PDB file of C-alpha atoms in Angstrom:
ATOM      1  CA  MET A   1     -95.237 -12.268 -56.437  1.00 95.00           C
ATOM      2  CA  HIS A   2     -91.875 -10.909 -57.044  1.00 97.00           C
ATOM      3  CA  ARG A   3     -89.613 -11.950 -59.734  1.00 97.00           C
ATOM      4  CA  ILE A   4     -86.280 -12.266 -58.069  1.00 97.00           C
ATOM      5  CA  ILE A   5     -82.436 -13.170 -59.713  1.00 97.00           C
ATOM      6  CA  LEU A   6     -79.811 -14.351 -57.476  1.00 98.00           C
ATOM      7  CA  SER A   7     -76.330 -14.688 -58.603  1.00 97.00           C
ATOM      8  CA  ILE A   8     -74.599 -17.937 -56.934  1.00 97.00           C
ATOM      9  CA  GLY A   9     -70.607 -19.055 -56.750  1.00 94.00           C
ATOM     10  CA  THR A  10     -68.553 -21.364 -55.295  1.00 94.00           C
ATOM     11  CA  ASN A  11     -64.887 -22.053 -55.408  1.00 93.00           C
ATOM     12  CA  PHE A  12     -64.776 -25.027 -52.804  1.00 89.00           C
ATOM     13  CA  ASN A  13     -66.311 -28.607 -53.299  1.00 92.00           C
ATOM     14  CA  ARG A  14     -67.851 -26.867 -56.408  1.00 93.00           C
ATOM     15  CA  GLU A  15     -70.156 -29.789 -57.853  1.00 94.00           C
ATOM     16  CA  SER A  16     -71.733 -31.178 -54.430  1.00 95.00           C
ATOM     17  CA  ASN A  17     -72.058 -27.257 -53.154  1.00 95.00           C
ATOM     18  CA  ALA A  18     -73.978 -26.374 -56.295  1.00 96.00           C
ATOM     19  CA  LYS A  19     -76.208 -29.360 -56.161  1.00 96.00           C
ATOM     20  CA  LEU A  20     -77.237 -28.667 -52.675  1.00 96.00           C
ATOM     21  CA  VAL A  21     -77.857 -25.028 -53.101  1.00 97.00           C
ATOM     22  CA  LYS A  22     -80.007 -25.255 -55.799  1.00 97.00           C
ATOM     23  CA  GLU A  23     -81.942 -27.873 -53.574  1.00 97.00           C
ATOM     24  CA  ILE A  24     -82.373 -25.565 -51.037  1.00 97.00           C
ATOM     25  CA  ILE A  25     -83.508 -22.443 -53.546  1.00 97.00           C
ATOM     26  CA  SER A  26     -85.828 -24.498 -55.266  1.00 97.00           C
ATOM     27  CA  GLU A  27     -87.652 -25.139 -51.687  1.00 96.00           C
ATOM     28  CA  ALA A  28     -87.413 -21.550 -50.777  1.00 96.00           C
ATOM     29  CA  PHE A  29     -88.732 -19.765 -54.312  1.00 97.00           C
ATOM     30  CA  HIS A  30     -91.154 -20.676 -56.616  1.00 97.00           C
ATOM     31  CA  LYS A  31     -90.645 -21.373 -60.105  1.00 97.00           C
ATOM     32  CA  VAL A  32     -87.029 -21.452 -59.707  1.00 98.00           C
ATOM     33  CA  GLN A  33     -84.971 -21.861 -63.126  1.00 97.00           C
ATOM     34  CA  PHE A  34     -81.345 -22.147 -63.001  1.00 98.00           C
ATOM     35  CA  SER A  35     -79.041 -20.927 -65.871  1.00 97.00           C
ATOM     36  CA  GLU A  36     -76.051 -22.717 -67.132  1.00 96.00           C
ATOM     37  CA  GLU A  37     -73.146 -23.235 -64.912  1.00 96.00           C
ATOM     38  CA  LEU A  38     -69.669 -21.426 -65.948  1.00 95.00           C
ATOM     39  CA  LEU A  39     -65.994 -21.641 -64.446  1.00 92.00           C
ATOM     40  CA  THR A  40     -64.655 -18.507 -64.017  1.00 88.00           C
ATOM     41  CA  ASN A  41     -61.322 -16.893 -62.628  1.00 83.00           C
ATOM     42  CA  PRO A  42     -61.623 -15.038 -59.119  1.00 79.00           C
ATOM     43  CA  VAL A  43     -62.167 -11.406 -59.565  1.00 73.00           C
ATOM     44  CA  GLY A  44     -60.613  -8.504 -57.229  1.00 65.00           C
ATOM     45  CA  ASP A  45     -58.558  -9.046 -53.892  1.00 56.00           C
ATOM     46  CA  VAL A  46     -59.215 -12.705 -53.102  1.00 58.00           C
ATOM     47  CA  LEU A  47     -57.186 -15.564 -51.019  1.00 60.00           C
ATOM     48  CA  SER A  48     -57.435 -18.209 -53.535  1.00 62.00           C
ATOM     49  CA  ASP A  49     -56.690 -18.443 -56.910  1.00 67.00           C
ATOM     50  CA  LYS A  50     -59.249 -21.378 -57.089  1.00 80.00           C
ATOM     51  CA  LYS A  51     -61.776 -20.966 -60.106  1.00 88.00           C
ATOM     52  CA  TYR A  52     -65.348 -20.382 -59.458  1.00 91.00           C
ATOM     53  CA  LEU A  53     -68.349 -22.277 -60.500  1.00 95.00           C
ATOM     54  CA  ASN A  54     -70.944 -19.319 -61.072  1.00 96.00           C
ATOM     55  CA  PHE A  55     -74.671 -19.598 -61.963  1.00 97.00           C
ATOM     56  CA  LEU A  56     -77.987 -17.709 -61.775  1.00 98.00           C
ATOM     57  CA  ALA A  57     -81.271 -18.690 -60.443  1.00 98.00           C
ATOM     58  CA  CYS A  58     -84.690 -17.021 -61.332  1.00 98.00           C
ATOM     59  CA  GLY A  59     -87.776 -17.517 -59.175  1.00 97.00           C
ATOM     60  CA  PHE A  60     -90.518 -15.626 -57.363  1.00 98.00           C
ATOM     61  CA  THR A  61     -91.154 -15.025 -54.058  1.00 97.00           C
ATOM     62  CA  GLU A  62     -93.488 -12.869 -51.720  1.00 97.00           C
ATOM     63  CA  ASP A  63     -90.628 -12.001 -49.409  1.00 96.00           C
ATOM     64  CA  GLU A  64     -89.029  -8.264 -49.727  1.00 97.00           C
ATOM     65  CA  PRO A  65     -85.643  -7.760 -50.419  1.00 97.00           C
ATOM     66  CA  GLU A  66     -84.634  -7.782 -46.727  1.00 96.00           C
ATOM     67  CA  GLN A  67     -85.935 -11.204 -46.238  1.00 97.00           C
ATOM     68  CA  ILE A  68     -84.231 -12.857 -49.534  1.00 97.00           C
ATOM     69  CA  VAL A  69     -81.084 -11.721 -48.059  1.00 96.00           C
ATOM     70  CA  ALA A  70     -81.343 -13.160 -44.818  1.00 97.00           C
ATOM     71  CA  LYS A  71     -82.734 -16.549 -46.170  1.00 96.00           C
ATOM     72  CA  THR A  72     -79.431 -16.516 -48.460  1.00 96.00           C
ATOM     73  CA  LYS A  73     -77.207 -15.940 -45.738  1.00 95.00           C
ATOM     74  CA  GLN A  74     -78.887 -18.834 -44.099  1.00 96.00           C
ATOM     75  CA  MET A  75     -78.767 -21.099 -46.929  1.00 96.00           C
ATOM     76  CA  GLU A  76     -74.793 -20.322 -47.205  1.00 95.00           C
ATOM     77  CA  THR A  77     -74.200 -21.439 -43.965  1.00 94.00           C
ATOM     78  CA  GLN A  78     -76.284 -24.250 -44.783  1.00 94.00           C
ATOM     79  CA  CYS A  79     -74.209 -25.188 -47.259  1.00 92.00           C
ATOM     80  CA  GLY A  80     -70.767 -25.153 -45.063  1.00 92.00           C
ATOM     81  CA  ASN A  81     -69.611 -21.603 -45.472  1.00 91.00           C
ATOM     82  CA  THR A  82     -67.928 -20.777 -42.413  1.00 90.00           C
ATOM     83  CA  GLU A  83     -65.573 -17.409 -41.704  1.00 89.00           C
ATOM     84  CA  PHE A  84     -62.877 -20.346 -41.104  1.00 91.00           C
ATOM     85  CA  LEU A  85     -63.064 -21.340 -44.412  1.00 88.00           C
ATOM     86  CA  ARG A  86     -63.740 -17.927 -45.594  1.00 85.00           C
ATOM     87  CA  ASN A  87     -60.848 -16.657 -44.509  1.00 86.00           C
ATOM     88  CA  GLU A  88     -58.697 -19.348 -46.285  1.00 85.00           C
ATOM     89  CA  GLY A  89     -60.136 -18.174 -49.385  1.00 84.00           C
ATOM     90  CA  LYS A  90     -62.678 -21.634 -49.725  1.00 88.00           C
ATOM     91  CA  ILE A  91     -66.167 -20.090 -50.638  1.00 90.00           C
ATOM     92  CA  ALA A  92     -68.583 -23.133 -50.242  1.00 92.00           C
ATOM     93  CA  ILE A  93     -71.329 -20.711 -51.069  1.00 95.00           C
ATOM     94  CA  ASP A  94     -71.726 -17.192 -51.939  1.00 94.00           C
ATOM     95  CA  ILE A  95     -75.575 -15.864 -52.966  1.00 96.00           C
ATOM     96  CA  ASP A  96     -76.278 -12.514 -54.206  1.00 96.00           C
ATOM     97  CA  LEU A  97     -79.705 -10.706 -54.547  1.00 97.00           C
ATOM     98  CA  LEU A  98     -78.921  -9.320 -58.259  1.00 97.00           C
ATOM     99  CA  LYS A  99     -83.096  -8.468 -59.405  1.00 96.00           C
ATOM    100  CA  TYR A 100     -85.964  -7.584 -57.368  1.00 97.00           C
ATOM    101  CA  ASN A 101     -88.535  -6.964 -60.108  1.00 96.00           C
ATOM    102  CA  ASP A 102     -86.725  -3.959 -61.703  1.00 94.00           C
ATOM    103  CA  GLN A 103     -84.718  -2.865 -58.881  1.00 96.00           C
ATOM    104  CA  ARG A 104     -80.787  -3.901 -59.297  1.00 96.00           C
ATOM    105  CA  PHE A 105     -78.618  -4.940 -56.660  1.00 96.00           C
ATOM    106  CA  HIS A 106     -74.895  -5.507 -56.453  1.00 93.00           C
ATOM    107  CA  GLU A 107     -74.399  -2.953 -59.469  1.00 93.00           C
ATOM    108  CA  SER A 108     -70.651  -4.041 -59.679  1.00 91.00           C
ATOM    109  CA  ASP A 109     -71.610  -7.485 -60.349  1.00 92.00           C
ATOM    110  CA  TRP A 110     -73.601  -6.936 -63.411  1.00 94.00           C
ATOM    111  CA  SER A 111     -70.503  -5.671 -65.170  1.00 92.00           C
ATOM    112  CA  ARG A 112     -69.055  -9.128 -64.882  1.00 92.00           C
ATOM    113  CA  ASP A 113     -68.851 -11.225 -68.040  1.00 92.00           C
ATOM    114  CA  TYR A 114     -70.244 -14.160 -66.383  1.00 93.00           C
ATOM    115  CA  VAL A 115     -73.403 -12.299 -65.206  1.00 94.00           C
ATOM    116  CA  LYS A 116     -73.990 -10.443 -68.754  1.00 94.00           C
ATOM    117  CA  LYS A 117     -73.844 -13.662 -70.490  1.00 95.00           C
ATOM    118  CA  LEU A 118     -75.915 -15.506 -68.031  1.00 96.00           C
ATOM    119  CA  ILE A 119     -78.458 -12.921 -67.375  1.00 95.00           C
ATOM    120  CA  LYS A 120     -79.641 -13.017 -71.150  1.00 94.00           C
ATOM    121  CA  GLN A 121     -81.097 -16.696 -70.164  1.00 93.00           C
ATOM    122  CA  PHE A 122     -83.859 -14.887 -68.249  1.00 90.00           C
ATOM    123  CA  GLU A 123     -84.214 -11.599 -69.958  1.00 79.00           C
ATOM    124  CA  GLU A 124     -87.821 -11.640 -71.693  1.00 57.00           C
TER     125      GLU A 124
END
């Protein structure tokens, strides 16, 4: 089994989308735990000034990183992500693979305050 950490964010129907994605992630991976949720300001060149609800998920899988990324893209669609909404700055759900065993992904995300704070909840 491989240990993974996912970074999750939503700025559109935040509470209902967070609840839905937690159910979907819990079904897709093993022994999933979620961090606390934090409201954060958008980062970078964004189309919306809506705050994001961000949290992390830690779980286990037999999947390889490519399979996990494919699954998370399907989850985003299942939660209502569309190109139309994204073009309006509305992010139903964004899921990124941050860590796979000891391998780090989305390196720039690791410097974000919410990731630094929330990742501590899963450090051993």
